[in-house]
Short mmCIF file of C-alpha atoms and ligand atoms in Angstrom, two decimals:
data_model
loop_
_atom_site.label_atom_id
_atom_site.label_comp_id
_atom_site.label_asym_id
_atom_site.label_seq_id
_atom_site.Cartn_x
_atom_site.Cartn_y
_atom_site.Cartn_z
CA UNK A 1 18.66 -23.81 -1.67
CA UNK A 2 19.02 -21.90 1.58
CA UNK A 3 16.07 -20.78 3.67
CA UNK A 4 16.35 -17.10 2.75
CA UNK A 5 16.06 -17.81 -0.97
CA UNK A 6 13.09 -20.10 -0.32
CA UNK A 7 11.32 -17.39 1.71
CA UNK A 8 12.07 -14.80 -0.98
CA UNK A 9 10.60 -16.95 -3.78
CA UNK A 10 7.57 -17.74 -1.62
CA UNK A 11 7.09 -14.01 -0.90
CA UNK A 12 7.46 -13.13 -4.61
CA UNK A 13 4.79 -15.62 -5.71
CA UNK A 14 2.35 -14.76 -2.92
CA UNK A 15 3.05 -11.04 -3.40
CA UNK A 16 2.27 -11.25 -7.13
CA UNK A 17 -0.96 -13.16 -6.45
CA UNK A 18 -1.90 -10.64 -3.75
CA UNK A 19 -1.09 -7.81 -6.18
CA UNK A 20 -3.45 -9.37 -8.70
CA UNK A 21 -6.22 -9.30 -6.07
CA UNK A 22 -5.32 -5.70 -5.17
CA UNK A 23 -5.90 -4.74 -8.82
CA UNK A 24 -9.44 -6.07 -8.39
CA UNK A 25 -9.80 -4.13 -5.12
CA UNK A 26 -8.61 -0.86 -6.71
CA UNK A 27 -11.01 -1.22 -9.63
CA UNK A 28 -14.10 -2.61 -7.93
CA UNK A 29 -14.14 -1.35 -4.35
CA UNK A 30 -14.73 2.35 -5.19
CA UNK A 31 -17.43 1.25 -7.68
CA UNK A 32 -19.23 -0.71 -4.95
CA UNK A 33 -18.81 -3.99 -6.85
CA UNK A 34 -18.22 -7.41 -5.29
CA UNK A 35 -14.56 -8.33 -4.98
CA UNK A 36 -15.23 -12.02 -5.59
CA UNK A 37 -17.94 -12.27 -8.23
CA UNK A 38 -17.82 -12.25 -11.15
CA UNK A 39 -14.31 -13.52 -11.77
CA UNK A 40 -11.74 -11.48 -13.70
CA UNK A 41 -13.05 -10.32 -17.04
CA UNK A 42 -12.00 -7.94 -19.81
CA UNK A 43 -13.27 -4.44 -18.99
CA UNK A 44 -13.92 -3.82 -22.72
CA UNK A 45 -15.76 -6.96 -23.90
CA UNK A 46 -16.57 -8.61 -20.51
CA UNK A 47 -15.14 -11.96 -21.71
CA UNK A 48 -13.96 -13.93 -18.65
CA UNK A 49 -10.18 -14.15 -18.50
CA UNK A 50 -8.95 -17.72 -18.96
CA UNK A 51 -7.18 -19.18 -15.91
CA UNK A 52 -3.98 -19.65 -17.94
CA UNK A 53 -4.05 -15.96 -18.94
CA UNK A 54 -4.78 -14.85 -15.37
CA UNK A 55 -1.23 -15.45 -14.14
CA UNK A 56 0.15 -12.34 -12.40
CA UNK A 57 2.64 -10.32 -14.50
CA UNK A 58 3.31 -13.23 -16.94
CA UNK A 59 -0.26 -13.30 -18.32
CA UNK A 60 0.00 -9.69 -19.45
CA UNK A 61 3.40 -10.38 -21.04
CA UNK A 62 2.32 -13.37 -23.13
CA UNK A 63 -0.90 -11.61 -24.15
CA UNK A 64 1.35 -8.67 -25.11
CA UNK A 65 -0.98 -6.36 -23.20
CA UNK A 66 -4.13 -7.20 -25.20
CA UNK A 67 -7.37 -9.06 -24.43
CA UNK A 68 -7.33 -12.49 -26.11
CA UNK A 69 -10.97 -12.08 -27.23
CA UNK A 70 -11.36 -8.45 -28.38
CA UNK A 71 -7.71 -7.32 -28.61
CA UNK A 72 -8.46 -4.26 -26.47
CA UNK A 73 -5.34 -2.94 -24.75
CA UNK A 74 -4.91 -3.96 -21.10
CA UNK A 75 -3.26 -1.25 -19.03
CA UNK A 76 0.37 -1.99 -18.07
CA UNK A 77 -0.67 -0.74 -14.64
CA UNK A 78 -2.02 -4.21 -13.79
CA UNK A 79 1.26 -6.15 -14.17
CA UNK A 80 3.10 -3.18 -12.68
CA UNK A 81 0.98 -3.29 -9.49
CA UNK A 82 1.57 -7.06 -9.29
CA UNK A 83 5.34 -6.70 -9.78
CA UNK A 84 5.65 -3.83 -7.27
CA UNK A 85 3.59 -5.70 -4.66
CA UNK A 86 5.75 -8.81 -5.16
CA UNK A 87 8.98 -6.80 -4.92
CA UNK A 88 7.85 -5.05 -1.73
CA UNK A 89 6.82 -8.38 -0.14
CA UNK A 90 10.24 -9.86 -1.00
CA UNK A 91 11.97 -6.81 0.47
CA UNK A 92 9.94 -7.11 3.69
CA UNK A 93 10.76 -10.82 4.07
CA UNK A 94 14.47 -10.25 3.38
CA UNK A 95 14.72 -7.37 5.80
CA UNK A 96 12.58 -8.51 8.73
CA UNK A 97 13.84 -11.60 10.51
CA UNK A 98 10.99 -12.11 12.99
CA UNK A 99 7.68 -13.58 11.83
CA UNK A 100 5.76 -10.79 13.59
CA UNK A 101 7.72 -8.00 11.88
CA UNK A 102 7.48 -9.71 8.48
CA UNK A 103 3.70 -10.24 8.67
CA UNK A 104 3.04 -6.73 9.99
CA UNK A 105 5.22 -5.37 7.16
CA UNK A 106 3.37 -7.39 4.53
CA UNK A 107 0.04 -6.18 5.96
CA UNK A 108 1.35 -2.63 5.57
CA UNK A 109 2.33 -3.23 1.93
CA UNK A 110 -1.03 -4.85 1.09
CA UNK A 111 -2.90 -1.88 2.59
CA UNK A 112 -0.72 0.90 1.15
CA UNK A 113 -0.71 -0.27 -2.49
CA UNK A 114 -4.52 0.00 -3.03
CA UNK A 115 -4.85 3.06 -0.75
CA UNK A 116 -2.30 4.94 -2.88
CA UNK A 117 -4.01 4.14 -6.18
CA UNK A 118 -7.58 4.75 -4.96
CA UNK A 119 -6.66 8.02 -3.22
CA UNK A 120 -4.81 9.28 -6.33
CA UNK A 121 -7.77 8.44 -8.57
CA UNK A 122 -10.72 9.29 -6.35
CA UNK A 123 -9.42 11.25 -3.36
CA UNK A 124 -10.86 8.78 -0.88
CA UNK A 125 -9.33 6.24 1.47
CA UNK A 126 -11.99 3.55 1.91
CA UNK A 127 -12.82 2.25 5.40
CA UNK A 128 -13.05 -1.13 3.72
CA UNK A 129 -9.26 -1.04 3.47
CA UNK A 130 -8.26 0.75 6.69
CA UNK A 131 -10.65 -1.22 8.94
CA UNK A 132 -9.44 -4.72 7.93
CA UNK A 133 -5.83 -3.46 8.05
CA UNK A 134 -6.35 -2.20 11.63
CA UNK A 135 -7.93 -5.50 12.68
CA UNK A 136 -5.12 -7.51 11.04
CA UNK A 137 -2.53 -5.28 12.75
CA UNK A 138 -4.00 -5.83 16.22
CA UNK A 139 -4.69 -9.56 15.77
CA UNK A 140 -1.27 -10.38 14.24
CA UNK A 141 0.58 -8.04 16.61
CA UNK A 142 -1.11 -9.45 19.75
CA UNK A 143 -0.75 -13.07 18.65
CA UNK A 144 2.88 -12.94 17.50
CA UNK A 145 4.43 -10.13 19.55
CA UNK A 146 2.31 -9.52 22.63
CA UNK A 147 4.98 -7.49 24.46
CA UNK A 148 5.22 -5.00 21.57
CA UNK A 149 1.46 -4.47 21.28
CA UNK A 150 1.15 -1.62 23.85
CA UNK A 151 3.74 0.38 21.91
CA UNK A 152 1.88 -0.17 18.63
CA UNK A 153 -1.49 0.80 20.18
CA UNK A 154 0.03 3.99 21.58
CA UNK A 155 1.72 4.73 18.23
CA UNK A 156 -1.60 4.23 16.42
CA UNK A 157 -3.45 6.56 18.79
CA UNK A 158 -0.66 9.15 18.62
CA UNK A 159 -0.36 9.15 14.82
CA UNK A 160 -4.15 9.20 14.35
CA UNK A 161 -4.53 11.93 16.97
CA UNK A 162 -1.81 14.01 15.38
CA UNK A 163 -3.47 13.91 11.95
CA UNK A 164 -6.89 14.49 13.52
CA UNK A 165 -5.55 17.79 14.86
CA UNK A 166 -4.14 18.58 11.41
CA UNK A 167 -7.50 17.72 9.80
CA UNK A 168 -9.38 19.97 12.25
CA UNK A 169 -6.98 22.86 11.57
CA UNK A 170 -6.80 22.30 7.81
CA UNK A 171 -9.99 20.49 6.72
CA UNK A 172 -9.47 21.09 2.99
CA UNK A 173 -6.11 19.35 2.99
CA UNK A 174 -6.77 16.38 5.21
CA UNK A 175 -9.71 14.02 5.62
CA UNK A 176 -10.84 11.40 8.10
CA UNK A 177 -9.49 8.74 5.72
CA UNK A 178 -6.01 10.17 6.25
CA UNK A 179 -6.53 10.15 10.03
CA UNK A 180 -7.53 6.47 10.00
CA UNK A 181 -4.64 5.56 7.68
CA UNK A 182 -2.17 7.27 10.04
CA UNK A 183 -3.61 5.25 12.95
CA UNK A 184 -3.16 2.05 10.91
CA UNK A 185 0.47 3.01 10.19
CA UNK A 186 1.05 3.38 13.94
CA UNK A 187 -0.59 0.01 14.69
CA UNK A 188 1.72 -1.65 12.16
CA UNK A 189 4.96 0.30 12.64
CA UNK A 190 5.03 1.08 16.36
CA UNK A 191 7.39 3.92 17.25
CA UNK A 192 8.80 3.95 13.68
CA UNK A 193 5.55 5.68 12.66
CA UNK A 194 7.26 8.93 13.73
CA UNK A 195 9.58 8.58 10.73
CA UNK A 196 6.57 7.87 8.51
CA UNK A 197 4.73 11.00 9.60
CA UNK A 198 7.83 13.17 9.19
CA UNK A 199 8.49 11.90 5.65
CA UNK A 200 4.78 12.23 4.71
CA UNK A 201 4.53 15.83 5.96
CA UNK A 202 7.79 16.96 4.34
CA UNK A 203 6.99 15.30 1.00
CA UNK A 204 3.38 16.57 1.12
CA UNK A 205 4.43 20.16 1.82
CA UNK A 206 7.12 20.14 -0.92
CA UNK A 207 4.82 18.64 -3.58
CA UNK A 208 1.95 20.90 -2.45
CA UNK A 209 4.08 24.03 -2.82
CA UNK A 210 5.38 22.93 -6.25
CA UNK A 211 1.85 22.17 -7.51
CA UNK A 212 0.50 25.47 -6.17
CA UNK A 213 3.39 27.40 -7.74
CA UNK A 214 2.60 25.86 -11.14
CA UNK A 215 -1.16 26.47 -10.86
CA UNK A 216 -2.61 29.79 -12.14
CA UNK A 217 -3.78 31.78 -9.11
CA UNK A 218 -7.43 31.71 -10.29
CA UNK A 219 -7.46 27.89 -10.10
CA UNK A 220 -5.67 27.50 -6.78
CA UNK A 221 -8.80 27.16 -4.68
CA UNK A 222 -9.82 24.05 -6.58
CA UNK A 223 -6.47 22.26 -6.27
CA UNK A 224 -6.83 19.18 -4.11
CA UNK A 225 -3.82 16.99 -3.48
CA UNK A 226 -4.62 13.69 -1.75
CA UNK A 227 -2.46 13.09 1.31
CA UNK A 228 -2.79 9.28 1.35
CA UNK A 229 0.05 8.68 -1.17
CA UNK A 230 2.40 10.73 1.03
CA UNK A 231 1.41 8.69 4.09
CA UNK A 232 2.05 5.57 2.01
CA UNK A 233 5.49 6.86 1.00
CA UNK A 234 6.28 7.66 4.64
CA UNK A 235 5.00 4.25 5.72
CA UNK A 236 7.30 2.45 3.27
CA UNK A 237 10.31 4.58 4.21
CA UNK A 238 9.64 3.85 7.89
CA UNK A 239 9.14 0.15 7.15
CA UNK A 240 12.50 -0.22 5.42
CA UNK A 241 14.71 2.40 7.08
CA UNK A 242 12.73 3.59 10.12
CA UNK A 243 14.29 1.04 12.46
CA UNK A 244 17.90 1.93 11.66
CA UNK A 245 17.00 5.50 12.56
CA UNK A 246 16.02 4.42 16.06
CA UNK A 247 19.17 2.41 16.60
CA UNK A 248 18.44 -1.15 15.57
CA UNK A 249 20.90 -0.77 12.71
CA UNK A 250 23.82 -0.18 15.07
CA UNK A 251 22.74 -3.19 17.08
CA UNK A 252 22.97 -5.37 13.95
CA UNK A 253 26.34 -3.91 12.96
CA UNK A 254 27.86 -4.84 16.31
CA UNK A 255 26.42 -8.31 16.46
ZN1 LIG B 1 -11.85 -8.01 -24.34
#
């Protein structure tokens, strides 16, 4: 088996396990519950989930989406989050050849998945996700790619500063959580964060206009569209195709 396949399988397994933990984060963190205790349990009957049923993606499949104890339905969202996290981790490993780029990319994926779900559900982006992501970005970036760290710090400050201005001008549409998430994107993506911001703003404006157009005018004041998912979309686009935009793609073609 060649090295690439080995890395991909490794990334798939770790990504699925990480996705399983992210499901816990998405459910418990906004509720102020501990992420570690108690262990996974059915949200209907509170029966602890058996270790052999707690396998990412596969556990849900062989339980056919039902709790073994009370038969309550388990949302397909859980295996879906695990599968998507695994797929994104595999894509990062396959696309990024350097260890620094791969680990910064995986950090981005592991931050964006829970941020997207929590912001969609609750319209908040918790500091308990953005702060560890920022620390991981700076520690991993400095340790593995010291020469690229100034660019990432500048990109983080620029992206955060840009959204801070937007939040000051348009406080109903943008919050401090969005500002901090943009800074984290810069710390992880470097100059490619420009592509992320562009995609996020374009997608956010288009979806915002469509939602407003479909909302009766009396209700428009109460419409709140979280911006975090658009930043996440932009971050993923920049992660996978941002570099080609700034020329790395041509470099690879000519190698
Ligand atoms: Zn149950």
